[in-house]
Coordinates of C-alpha atoms and ligand atoms in Angstrom, one line a residue:
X791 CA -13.9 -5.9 -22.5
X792 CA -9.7 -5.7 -22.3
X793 CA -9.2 -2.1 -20.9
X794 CA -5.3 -0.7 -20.9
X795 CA -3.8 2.7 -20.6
X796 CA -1.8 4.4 -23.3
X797 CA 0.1 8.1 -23.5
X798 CA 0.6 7.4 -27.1
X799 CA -1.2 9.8 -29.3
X800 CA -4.6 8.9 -30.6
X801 CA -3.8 9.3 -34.1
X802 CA -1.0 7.0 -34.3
X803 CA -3.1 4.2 -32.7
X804 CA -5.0 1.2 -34.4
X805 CA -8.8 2.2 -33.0
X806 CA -11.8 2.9 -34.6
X807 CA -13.2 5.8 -32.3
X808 CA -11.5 8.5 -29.8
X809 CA -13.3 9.9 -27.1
X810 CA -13.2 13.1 -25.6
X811 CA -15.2 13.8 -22.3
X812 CA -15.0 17.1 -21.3
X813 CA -16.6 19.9 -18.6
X814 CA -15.8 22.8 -20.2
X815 CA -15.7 23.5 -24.0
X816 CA -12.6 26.0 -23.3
X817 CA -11.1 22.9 -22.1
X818 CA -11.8 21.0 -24.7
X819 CA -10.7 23.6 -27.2
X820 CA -7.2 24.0 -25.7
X821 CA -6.6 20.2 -25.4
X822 CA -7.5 19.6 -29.0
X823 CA -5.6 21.9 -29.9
X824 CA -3.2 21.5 -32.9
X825 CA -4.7 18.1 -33.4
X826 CA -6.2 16.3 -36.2
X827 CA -9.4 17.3 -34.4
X828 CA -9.0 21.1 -34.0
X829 CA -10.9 21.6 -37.3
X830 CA -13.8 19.2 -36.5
X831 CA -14.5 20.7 -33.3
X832 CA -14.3 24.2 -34.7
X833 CA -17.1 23.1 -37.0
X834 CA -19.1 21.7 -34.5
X835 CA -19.0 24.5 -32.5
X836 CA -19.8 26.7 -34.8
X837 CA -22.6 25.0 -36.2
X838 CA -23.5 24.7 -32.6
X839 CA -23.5 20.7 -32.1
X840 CA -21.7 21.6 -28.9
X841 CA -21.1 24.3 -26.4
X842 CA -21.3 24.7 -23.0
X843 CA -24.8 24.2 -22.6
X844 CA -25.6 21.4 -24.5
X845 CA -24.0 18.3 -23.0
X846 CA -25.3 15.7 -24.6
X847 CA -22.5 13.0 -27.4
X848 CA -21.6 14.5 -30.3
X849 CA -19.8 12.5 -32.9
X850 CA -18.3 12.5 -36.2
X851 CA -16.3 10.6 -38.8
X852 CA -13.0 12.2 -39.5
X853 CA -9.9 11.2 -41.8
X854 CA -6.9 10.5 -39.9
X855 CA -3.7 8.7 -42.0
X856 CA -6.1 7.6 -44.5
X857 CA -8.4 5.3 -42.4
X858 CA -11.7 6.8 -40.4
X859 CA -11.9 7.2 -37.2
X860 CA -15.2 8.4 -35.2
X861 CA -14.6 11.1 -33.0
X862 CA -17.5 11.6 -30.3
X863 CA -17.3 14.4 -27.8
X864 CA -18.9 13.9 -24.7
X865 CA -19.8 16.6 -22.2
X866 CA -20.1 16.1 -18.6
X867 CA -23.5 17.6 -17.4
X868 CA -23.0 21.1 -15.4
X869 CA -22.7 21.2 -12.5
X870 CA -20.8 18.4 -11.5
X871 CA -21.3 16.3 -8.7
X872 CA -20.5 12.9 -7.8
X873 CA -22.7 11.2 -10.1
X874 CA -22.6 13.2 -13.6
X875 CA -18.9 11.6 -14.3
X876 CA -20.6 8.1 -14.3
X877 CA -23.5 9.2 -16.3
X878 CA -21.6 10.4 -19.3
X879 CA -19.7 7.4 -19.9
X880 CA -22.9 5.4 -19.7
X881 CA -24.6 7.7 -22.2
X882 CA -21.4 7.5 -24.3
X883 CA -21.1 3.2 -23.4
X884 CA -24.7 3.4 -25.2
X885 CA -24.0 5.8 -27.9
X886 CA -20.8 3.3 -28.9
X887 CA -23.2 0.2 -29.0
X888 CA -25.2 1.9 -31.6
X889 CA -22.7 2.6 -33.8
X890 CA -21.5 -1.1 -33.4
X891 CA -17.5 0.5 -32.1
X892 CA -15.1 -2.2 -31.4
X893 CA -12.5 -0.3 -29.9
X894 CA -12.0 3.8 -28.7
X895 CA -9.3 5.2 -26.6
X896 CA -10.8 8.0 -24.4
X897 CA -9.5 11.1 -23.1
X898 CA -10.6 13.3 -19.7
X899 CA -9.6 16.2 -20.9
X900 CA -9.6 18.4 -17.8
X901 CA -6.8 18.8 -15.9
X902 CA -7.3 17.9 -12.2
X903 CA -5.6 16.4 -9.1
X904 CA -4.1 13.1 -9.2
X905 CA -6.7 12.1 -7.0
X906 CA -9.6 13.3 -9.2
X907 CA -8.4 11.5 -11.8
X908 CA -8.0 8.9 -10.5
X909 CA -11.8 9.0 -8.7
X910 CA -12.9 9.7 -12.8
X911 CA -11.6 6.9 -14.1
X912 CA -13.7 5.1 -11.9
X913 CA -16.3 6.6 -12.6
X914 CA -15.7 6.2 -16.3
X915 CA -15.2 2.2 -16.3
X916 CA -18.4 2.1 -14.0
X917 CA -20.3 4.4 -16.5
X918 CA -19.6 2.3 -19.1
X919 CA -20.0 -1.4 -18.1
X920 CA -23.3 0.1 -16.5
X921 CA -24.4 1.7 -19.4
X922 CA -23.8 -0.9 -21.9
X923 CA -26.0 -3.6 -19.5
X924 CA -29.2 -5.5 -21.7
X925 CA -30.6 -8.5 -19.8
X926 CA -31.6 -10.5 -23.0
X927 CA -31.4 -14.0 -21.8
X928 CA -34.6 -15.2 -22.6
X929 CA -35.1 -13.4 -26.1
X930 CA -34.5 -16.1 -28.5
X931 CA -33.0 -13.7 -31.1
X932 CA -31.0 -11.2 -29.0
X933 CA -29.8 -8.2 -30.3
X934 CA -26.1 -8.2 -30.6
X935 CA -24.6 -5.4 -27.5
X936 CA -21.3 -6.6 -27.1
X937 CA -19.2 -4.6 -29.5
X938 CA -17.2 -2.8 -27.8
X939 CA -14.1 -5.2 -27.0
X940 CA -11.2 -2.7 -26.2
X941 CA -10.7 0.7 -24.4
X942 CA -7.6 2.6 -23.8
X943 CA -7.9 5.3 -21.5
X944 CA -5.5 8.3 -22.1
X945 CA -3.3 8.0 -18.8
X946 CA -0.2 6.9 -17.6
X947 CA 0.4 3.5 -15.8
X948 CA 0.4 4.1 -12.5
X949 CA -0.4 1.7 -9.8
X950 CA -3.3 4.5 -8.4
X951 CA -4.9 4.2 -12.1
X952 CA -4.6 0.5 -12.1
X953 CA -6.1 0.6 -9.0
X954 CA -8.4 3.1 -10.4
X955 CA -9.2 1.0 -12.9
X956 CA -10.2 -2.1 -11.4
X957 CA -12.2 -1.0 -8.8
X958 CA -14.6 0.5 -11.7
X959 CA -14.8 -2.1 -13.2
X960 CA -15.0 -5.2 -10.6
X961 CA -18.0 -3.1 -8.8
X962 CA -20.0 -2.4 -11.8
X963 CA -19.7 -6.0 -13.3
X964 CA -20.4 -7.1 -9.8
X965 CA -23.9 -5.0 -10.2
X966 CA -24.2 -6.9 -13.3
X967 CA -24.1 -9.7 -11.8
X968 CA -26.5 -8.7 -9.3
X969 CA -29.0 -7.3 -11.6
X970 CA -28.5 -10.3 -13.7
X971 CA -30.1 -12.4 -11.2
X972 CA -32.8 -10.0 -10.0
X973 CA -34.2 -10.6 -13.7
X974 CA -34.3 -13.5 -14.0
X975 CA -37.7 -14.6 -14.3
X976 CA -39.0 -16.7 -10.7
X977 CA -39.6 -19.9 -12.5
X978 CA -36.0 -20.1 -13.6
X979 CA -34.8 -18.4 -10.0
X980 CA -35.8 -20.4 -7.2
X981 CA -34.3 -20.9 -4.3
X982 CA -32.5 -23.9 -5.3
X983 CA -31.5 -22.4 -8.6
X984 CA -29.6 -19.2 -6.4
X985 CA -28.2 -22.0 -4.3
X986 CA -26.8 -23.4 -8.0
X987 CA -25.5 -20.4 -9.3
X988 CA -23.9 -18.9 -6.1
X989 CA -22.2 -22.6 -6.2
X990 CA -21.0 -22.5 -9.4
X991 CA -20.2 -18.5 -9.4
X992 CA -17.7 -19.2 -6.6
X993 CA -16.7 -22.6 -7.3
X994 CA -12.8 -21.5 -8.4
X995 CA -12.3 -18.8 -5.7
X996 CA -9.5 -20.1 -3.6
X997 CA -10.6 -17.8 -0.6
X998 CA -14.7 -18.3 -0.9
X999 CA -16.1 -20.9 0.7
X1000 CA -19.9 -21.6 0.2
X1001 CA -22.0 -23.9 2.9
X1002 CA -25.8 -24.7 2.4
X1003 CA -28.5 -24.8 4.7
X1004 CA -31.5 -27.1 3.7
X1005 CA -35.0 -27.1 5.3
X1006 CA -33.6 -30.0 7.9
X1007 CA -30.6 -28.2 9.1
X1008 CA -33.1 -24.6 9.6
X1009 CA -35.2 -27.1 11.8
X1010 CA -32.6 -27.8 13.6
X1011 CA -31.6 -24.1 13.7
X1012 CA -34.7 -23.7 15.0
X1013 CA -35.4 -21.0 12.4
X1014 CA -39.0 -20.9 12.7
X1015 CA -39.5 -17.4 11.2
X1016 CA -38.0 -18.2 8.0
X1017 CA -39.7 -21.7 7.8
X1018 CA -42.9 -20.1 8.3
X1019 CA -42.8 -17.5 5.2
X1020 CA -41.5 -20.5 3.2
X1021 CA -44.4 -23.1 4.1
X1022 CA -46.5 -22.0 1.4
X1023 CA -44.2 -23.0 -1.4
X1024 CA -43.5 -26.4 -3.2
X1025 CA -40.0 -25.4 -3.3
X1026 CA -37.4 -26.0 -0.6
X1027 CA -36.1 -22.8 1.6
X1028 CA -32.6 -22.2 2.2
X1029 CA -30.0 -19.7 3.9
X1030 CA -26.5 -19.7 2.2
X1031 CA -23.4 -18.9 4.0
X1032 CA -20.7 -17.4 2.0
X1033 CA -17.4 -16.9 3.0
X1034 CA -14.6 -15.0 2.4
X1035 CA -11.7 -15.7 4.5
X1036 CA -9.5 -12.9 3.8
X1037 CA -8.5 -12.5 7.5
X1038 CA -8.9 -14.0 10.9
X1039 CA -10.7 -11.2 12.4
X1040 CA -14.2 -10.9 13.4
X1041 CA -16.3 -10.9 10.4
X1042 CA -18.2 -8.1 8.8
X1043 CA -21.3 -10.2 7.8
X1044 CA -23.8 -9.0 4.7
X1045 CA -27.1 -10.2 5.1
X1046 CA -29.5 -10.0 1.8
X1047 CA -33.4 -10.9 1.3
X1048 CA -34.0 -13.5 -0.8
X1049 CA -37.5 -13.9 -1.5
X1050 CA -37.1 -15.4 -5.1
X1051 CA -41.0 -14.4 -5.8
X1052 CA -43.2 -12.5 -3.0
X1053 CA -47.1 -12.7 -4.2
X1054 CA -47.8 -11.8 -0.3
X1055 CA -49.0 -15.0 0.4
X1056 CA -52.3 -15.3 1.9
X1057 CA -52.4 -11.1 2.3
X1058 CA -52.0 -11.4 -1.7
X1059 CA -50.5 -8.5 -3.3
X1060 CA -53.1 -6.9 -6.2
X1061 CA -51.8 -8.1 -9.6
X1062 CA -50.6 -4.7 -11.1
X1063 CA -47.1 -4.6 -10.6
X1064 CA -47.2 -8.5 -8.9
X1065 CA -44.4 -9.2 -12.1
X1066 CA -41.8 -7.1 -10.4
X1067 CA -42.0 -9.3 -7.4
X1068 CA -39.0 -11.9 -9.1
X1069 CA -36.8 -8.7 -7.7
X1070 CA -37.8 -9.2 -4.1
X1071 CA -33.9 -10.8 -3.9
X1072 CA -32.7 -7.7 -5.0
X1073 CA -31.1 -7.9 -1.5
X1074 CA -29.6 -11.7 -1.9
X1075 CA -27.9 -10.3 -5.6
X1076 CA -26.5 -7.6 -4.0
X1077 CA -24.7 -9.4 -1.6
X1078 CA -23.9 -12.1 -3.7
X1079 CA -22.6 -9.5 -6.0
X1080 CA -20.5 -7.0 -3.6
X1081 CA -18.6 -10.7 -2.4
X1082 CA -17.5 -11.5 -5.8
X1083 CA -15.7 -8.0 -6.4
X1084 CA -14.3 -7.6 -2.7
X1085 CA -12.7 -11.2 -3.5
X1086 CA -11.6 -9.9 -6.9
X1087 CA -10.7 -6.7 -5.4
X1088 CA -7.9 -8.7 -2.8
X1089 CA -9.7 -6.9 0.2
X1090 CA -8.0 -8.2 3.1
X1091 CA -11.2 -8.7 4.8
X1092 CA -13.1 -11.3 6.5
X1093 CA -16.8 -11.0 5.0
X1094 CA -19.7 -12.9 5.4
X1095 CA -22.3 -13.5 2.9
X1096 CA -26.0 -14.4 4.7
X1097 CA -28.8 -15.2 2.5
X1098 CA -32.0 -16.6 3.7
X1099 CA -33.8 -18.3 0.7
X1100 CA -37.6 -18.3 0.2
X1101 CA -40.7 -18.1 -2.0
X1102 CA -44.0 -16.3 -0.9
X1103 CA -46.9 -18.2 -1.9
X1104 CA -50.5 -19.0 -0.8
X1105 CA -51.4 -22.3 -0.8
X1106 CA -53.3 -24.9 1.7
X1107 CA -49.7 -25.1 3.7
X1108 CA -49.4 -21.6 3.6
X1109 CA -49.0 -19.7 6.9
X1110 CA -51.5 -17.1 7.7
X1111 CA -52.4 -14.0 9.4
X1112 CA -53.2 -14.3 13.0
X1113 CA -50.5 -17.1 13.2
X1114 CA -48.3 -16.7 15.8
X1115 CA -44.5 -18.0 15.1
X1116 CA -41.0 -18.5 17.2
X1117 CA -38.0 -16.7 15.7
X1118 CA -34.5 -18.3 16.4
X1119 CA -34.2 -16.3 19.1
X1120 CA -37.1 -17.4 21.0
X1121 CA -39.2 -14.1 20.0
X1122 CA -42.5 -14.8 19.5
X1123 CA -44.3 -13.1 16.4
X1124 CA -47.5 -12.4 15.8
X1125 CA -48.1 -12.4 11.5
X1126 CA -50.7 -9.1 10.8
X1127 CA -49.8 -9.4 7.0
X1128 CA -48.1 -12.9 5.1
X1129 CA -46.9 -10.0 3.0
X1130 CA -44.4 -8.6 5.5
X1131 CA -42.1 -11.7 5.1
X1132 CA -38.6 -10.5 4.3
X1133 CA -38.4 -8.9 7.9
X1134 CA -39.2 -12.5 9.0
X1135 CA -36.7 -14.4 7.2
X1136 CA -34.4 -11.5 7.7
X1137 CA -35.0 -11.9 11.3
X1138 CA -33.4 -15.6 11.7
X1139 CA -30.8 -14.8 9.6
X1140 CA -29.7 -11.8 11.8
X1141 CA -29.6 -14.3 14.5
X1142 CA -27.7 -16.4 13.1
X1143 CA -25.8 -13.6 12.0
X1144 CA -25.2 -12.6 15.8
X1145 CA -23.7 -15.9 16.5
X1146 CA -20.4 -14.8 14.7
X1147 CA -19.6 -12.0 17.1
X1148 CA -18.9 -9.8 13.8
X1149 CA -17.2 -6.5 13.7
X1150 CA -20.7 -5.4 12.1
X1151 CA -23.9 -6.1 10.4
X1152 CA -25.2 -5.3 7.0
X1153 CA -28.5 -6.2 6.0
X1154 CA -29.9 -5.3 2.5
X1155 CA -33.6 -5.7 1.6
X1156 CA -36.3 -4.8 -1.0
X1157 CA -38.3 -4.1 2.1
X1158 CA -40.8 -1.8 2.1
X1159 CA -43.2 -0.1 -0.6
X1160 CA -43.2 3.1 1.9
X1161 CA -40.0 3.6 1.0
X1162 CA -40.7 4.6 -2.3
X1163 CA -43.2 6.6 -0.9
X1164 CA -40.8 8.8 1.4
X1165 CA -38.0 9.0 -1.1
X1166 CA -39.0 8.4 -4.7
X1167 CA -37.2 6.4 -6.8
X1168 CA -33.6 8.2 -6.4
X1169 CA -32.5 7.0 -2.9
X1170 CA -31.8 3.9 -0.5
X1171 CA -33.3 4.5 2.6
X1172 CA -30.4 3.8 5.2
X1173 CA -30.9 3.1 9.3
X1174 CA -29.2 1.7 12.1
X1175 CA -28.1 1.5 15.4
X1176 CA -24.1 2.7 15.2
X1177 CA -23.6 6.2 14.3
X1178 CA -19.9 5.7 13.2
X1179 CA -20.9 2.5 10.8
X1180 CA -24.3 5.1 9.6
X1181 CA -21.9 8.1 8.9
X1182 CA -19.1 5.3 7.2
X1183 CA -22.1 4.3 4.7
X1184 CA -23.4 7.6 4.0
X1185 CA -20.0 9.0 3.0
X1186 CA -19.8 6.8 0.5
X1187 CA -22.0 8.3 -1.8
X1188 CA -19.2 10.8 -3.0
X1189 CA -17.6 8.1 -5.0
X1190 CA -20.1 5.3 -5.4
X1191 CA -22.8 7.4 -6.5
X1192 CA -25.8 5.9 -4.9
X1193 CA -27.7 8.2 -3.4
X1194 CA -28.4 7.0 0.1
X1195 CA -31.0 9.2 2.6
X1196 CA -31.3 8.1 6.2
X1197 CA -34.8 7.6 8.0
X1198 CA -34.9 7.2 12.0
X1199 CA -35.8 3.8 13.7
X1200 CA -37.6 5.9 16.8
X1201 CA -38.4 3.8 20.0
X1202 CA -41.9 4.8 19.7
X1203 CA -42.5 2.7 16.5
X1204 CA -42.2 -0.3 19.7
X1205 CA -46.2 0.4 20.1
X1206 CA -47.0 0.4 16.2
X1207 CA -45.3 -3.2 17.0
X1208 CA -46.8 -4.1 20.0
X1209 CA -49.4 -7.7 20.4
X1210 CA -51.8 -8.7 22.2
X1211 CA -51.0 -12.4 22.0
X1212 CA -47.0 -12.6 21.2
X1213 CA -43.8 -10.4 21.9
X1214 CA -43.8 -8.6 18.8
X1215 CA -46.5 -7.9 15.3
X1216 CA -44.6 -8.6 12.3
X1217 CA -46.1 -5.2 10.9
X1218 CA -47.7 -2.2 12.2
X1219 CA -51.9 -2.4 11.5
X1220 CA -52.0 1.4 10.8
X1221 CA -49.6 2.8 7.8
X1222 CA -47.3 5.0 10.3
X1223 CA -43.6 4.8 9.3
X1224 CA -43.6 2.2 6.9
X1225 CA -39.9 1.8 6.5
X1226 CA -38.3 2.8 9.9
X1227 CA -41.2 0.4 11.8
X1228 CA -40.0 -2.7 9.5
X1229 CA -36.3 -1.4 10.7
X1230 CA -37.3 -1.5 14.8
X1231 CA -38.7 -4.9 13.4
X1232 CA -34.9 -6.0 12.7
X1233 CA -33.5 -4.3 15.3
X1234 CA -34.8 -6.6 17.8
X1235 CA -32.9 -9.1 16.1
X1236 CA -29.1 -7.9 15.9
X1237 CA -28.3 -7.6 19.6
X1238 CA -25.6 -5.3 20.3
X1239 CA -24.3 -5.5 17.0
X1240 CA -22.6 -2.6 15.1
X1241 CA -25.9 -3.4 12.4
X1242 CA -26.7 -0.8 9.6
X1243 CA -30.1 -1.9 7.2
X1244 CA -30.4 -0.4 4.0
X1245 CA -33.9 -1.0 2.4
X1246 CA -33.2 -0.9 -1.5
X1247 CA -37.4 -1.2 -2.5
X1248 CA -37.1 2.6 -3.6
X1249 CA -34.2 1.8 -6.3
X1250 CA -35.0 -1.5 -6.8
X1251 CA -35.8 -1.1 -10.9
X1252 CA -36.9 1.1 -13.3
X1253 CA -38.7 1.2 -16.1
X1254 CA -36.2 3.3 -18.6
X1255 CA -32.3 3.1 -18.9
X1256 CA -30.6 6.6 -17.6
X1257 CA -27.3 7.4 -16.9
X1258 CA -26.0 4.6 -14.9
X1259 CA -29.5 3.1 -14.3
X1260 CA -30.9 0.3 -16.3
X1261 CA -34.4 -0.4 -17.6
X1262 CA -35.6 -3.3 -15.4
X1263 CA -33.6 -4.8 -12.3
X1264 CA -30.5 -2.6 -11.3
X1265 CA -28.9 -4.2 -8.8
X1266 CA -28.7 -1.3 -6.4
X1267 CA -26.7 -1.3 -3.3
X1268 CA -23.9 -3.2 -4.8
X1269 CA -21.4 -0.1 -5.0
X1270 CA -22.6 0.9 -1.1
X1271 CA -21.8 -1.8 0.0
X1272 CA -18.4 -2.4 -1.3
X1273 CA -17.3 0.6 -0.5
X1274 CA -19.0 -0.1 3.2
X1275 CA -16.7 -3.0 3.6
X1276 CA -13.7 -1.3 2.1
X1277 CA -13.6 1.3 4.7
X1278 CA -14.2 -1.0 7.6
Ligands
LIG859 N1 -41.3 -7.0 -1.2 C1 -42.2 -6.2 -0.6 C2 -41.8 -4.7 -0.6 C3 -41.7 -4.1 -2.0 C4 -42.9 -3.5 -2.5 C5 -40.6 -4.0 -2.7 C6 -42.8 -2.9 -3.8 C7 -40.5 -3.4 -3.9 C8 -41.6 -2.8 -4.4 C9 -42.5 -6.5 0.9 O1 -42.3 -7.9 1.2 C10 -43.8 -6.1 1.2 O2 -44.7 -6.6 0.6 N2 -43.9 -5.2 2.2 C11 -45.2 -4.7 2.6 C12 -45.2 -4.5 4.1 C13 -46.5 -4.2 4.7 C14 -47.5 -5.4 4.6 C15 -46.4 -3.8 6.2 C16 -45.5 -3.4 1.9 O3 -44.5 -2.6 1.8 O4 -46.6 -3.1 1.5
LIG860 ZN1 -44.1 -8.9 0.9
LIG861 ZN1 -41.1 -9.0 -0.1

């Protein structure tokens, strides 16, 4: 998709649609006005197609210069808040794939602040690239989506709209990418195969560089929590480390679960639902994904990229409940439930993590299923142990969009967590605190780092497309955490 900006008037220019997004229909009205479209929208008003209450996309063919244009009228839902922007241009991203529309110049037609415009422009390339997103790689006969090849936004060429411009876009094809990868179906996602395709994905990026760790090297790391979860499997564990040296500072490092398919192991998960489990490195994408657009994006930061590797399987090998394994750190853990495995890998790669003296730590994680029972589908559950790096995250909302909610990580979870026979229980035996336990879990991991954990089971998938959501895998987290490391 080639987006440019233009302040030439939509009825001299060569496209087959013109969008207007508006908040108010008086708005609307007045910035039609003495247009081509004045008499169109005059009908559709009065027929009632659109007013202020119904804000859904309205569009029609009209004549312009003898050729036919499609004029769709989008409104923005009232009232507005930080994420009904992003929503319309996904409805109206959806609504232009249906009607197969190669190219549209769109108009914002309320007049705001430069910063506001700027901030909705954002929100509009986000909208759209979100919106338009099918994962169809494995249909043998997929439907044809990619139509729309050129946008021109009504605006002039500033550097703040350029700007504008490509952070919309670089963070919502960067959730692509991530929600790419979630979908992918385990048996062509393994561990190795995320090794592959972070390889190859960075391979050209003069300021990335990627380093592999293979099962001998987390021997020698002494990474016994992380060998432990991957025992079970046939296929080889691995923790990636993904640099981008964008300044000599300490590093902000990104740590994201990858459990490339969590059947619980020997605490098998019941099968309902067991498919959804290829997301369980929803974490890895994300990070994987929020690397690729803060290189594209020129941040002048140094970031590191952790992902610990693994498949959860029960097999002869597997380990089991009762076993008690050594973390990097020397922490001994007692394993309640094989199925609370992404704290464990998680755990050696904050460790490792620690080594690095970093500036902060971000882990992302498909964590727990009590999350979704605290918050519902619509939030990320945040926690940590640095008020300034918790506020930093949850300010970010207003312009990424995610919704983030923030649980406590109370000392008094340390008894839900306390053994008989080790230094800690991987999990808590009664069903207190679900999300904020797993968190204490962590914390004993990250030292004195700045360390902020954002558990992303909740918005993991869905199963229908709305606004910016997609049906399936939707790479949440990616936005928050760009936007993190931006404001670092
Ligand atoms: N990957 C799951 C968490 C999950 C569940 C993510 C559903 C998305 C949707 C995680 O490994 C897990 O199984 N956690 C257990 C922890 C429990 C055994 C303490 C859970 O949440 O049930
Ligand atoms: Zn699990
Ligand atoms: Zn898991």
């Amino acid at each position: 998709m080639i987006v440019t900006t233009t302040t030439q008037n939509w009825d001299e220019q060569d496209v087959q649609s013109v969008v207007f997004i508006y908040e108010n229909v008086n708005q609307l009205k007045s910035y039609v006005a003495n247009s081509p479209a004045q008499d169109l929208l005059a009908y559709l008003m009065k027929s009632k197609q659109i007013d202020d209450t119904k804000k859904s996309v309205v569009s029609a063919p009209l004549l312009v210069n003898k050729t036919w244009k499609e004029l769709v009228f989008v409104g923005v839902e009232t009232p507005v808040h930080e994420r009904t922007h992003k929503e319309s241009a996904a409805r109206l991203a959806r609504h232009l794939q249906k009607k197969c529309i190669t190219s549209t110049v769109i108009h914002l037609t309320h007049s705001v602040s430069a910063r506001k415009q700027a901030q909705q422009i954002v929100d509009c390339m986000e909208g759209m690239v979100l919106g338009s997103y099918q994962y169809q790689r494995y249909k043998s006969k997929p439907k044809k989506t990619d139509y729309l090849t050129h946008v021109t936004l009504f605006a002039t060429s500033s550097k703040t709209i350029q700007a504008a411009l490509n952070q919309g876009l670089q963070q919502a094809q960067a959730q692509n990418i991530a929600r790419d990868l979630a979908n992918t179906p385990a048996n062509f996602l393994t561990p190795k195969d995320v090794v592959g395709f972070v390889k190859q994905h960075f391979a050209q990026r003069k300021q990335v560089d990627v380093c592999v760790y293979n099962q001998a090297a987390l021997k020698k790391m002494k990474m016994g929590a992380l060998l432990a979860v991957a025992q079970g499997s046939v296929e080889e564990p691995f923790l990636l480390e993904i640099t981008l040296n964008a300044s000599k500072k300490p590093p902000v490092i990104l740590v994201g679960k990858g459990v490339t398919f969590d059947t619980g192991g020997i605490s098998i998960k019941p099968s309902r639902s067991m498919a959804d489990m290829k997301g369980d490195m929803g974490g890895a994408a994300a990070v994987i994904g929020a690397l690729s657009a803060l290189d594209q994006l020129n941040v002048k930061q140094h970031v590191k990229v952790l992902v610990p590797l693994v498949e959860n399987m029960p097999s002869a090998n597997a380990y089991k409940p009762g076993d008690v394994i050594v973390a990097r750190n020397g922490t001994t853990i007692e394993v309640i439930n094989t199925d609370a495995e992404g704290r464990l890998i998680l755990a050696d790669a904050l460790c490792w993590a620690t080594t690095f003296k970093p500036k902060a730590i971000i882990d992302i994680a498909t964590l727990t299923g009590a999350c979704s029972v605290a918050l519902g589908d619509v939030a990320t559950a945040v926690m940590g142990s640095d008020r300034k790096l918790l506020n930093s995250c949850l300010a970010t909302q207003k312009t990424s969009g995610e919704r983030l909610w923030e649980l406590p990580i109370y000392d008094d979870y340390k008894t839900y967590l306390a053994s008989d026979v080790a230094d800690i229980k991987n999990c808590a035996e009664n069903r207190l605190a679900g999300t904020g336990s797993a968190a204490y879990f962590l914390q004993q991991f990250v030292g004195k780092c700045p360390w902020l954990h954002l558990d992303i089971a909740s918005t993991m998938n869905y199963s229908s497309a709305k606004g910016c959501r997609a049906k399936g895998m939707d790479g949440s987290g990616v936005r928050t955490l760009i936007q993190v490391v931006q404001a670092l």
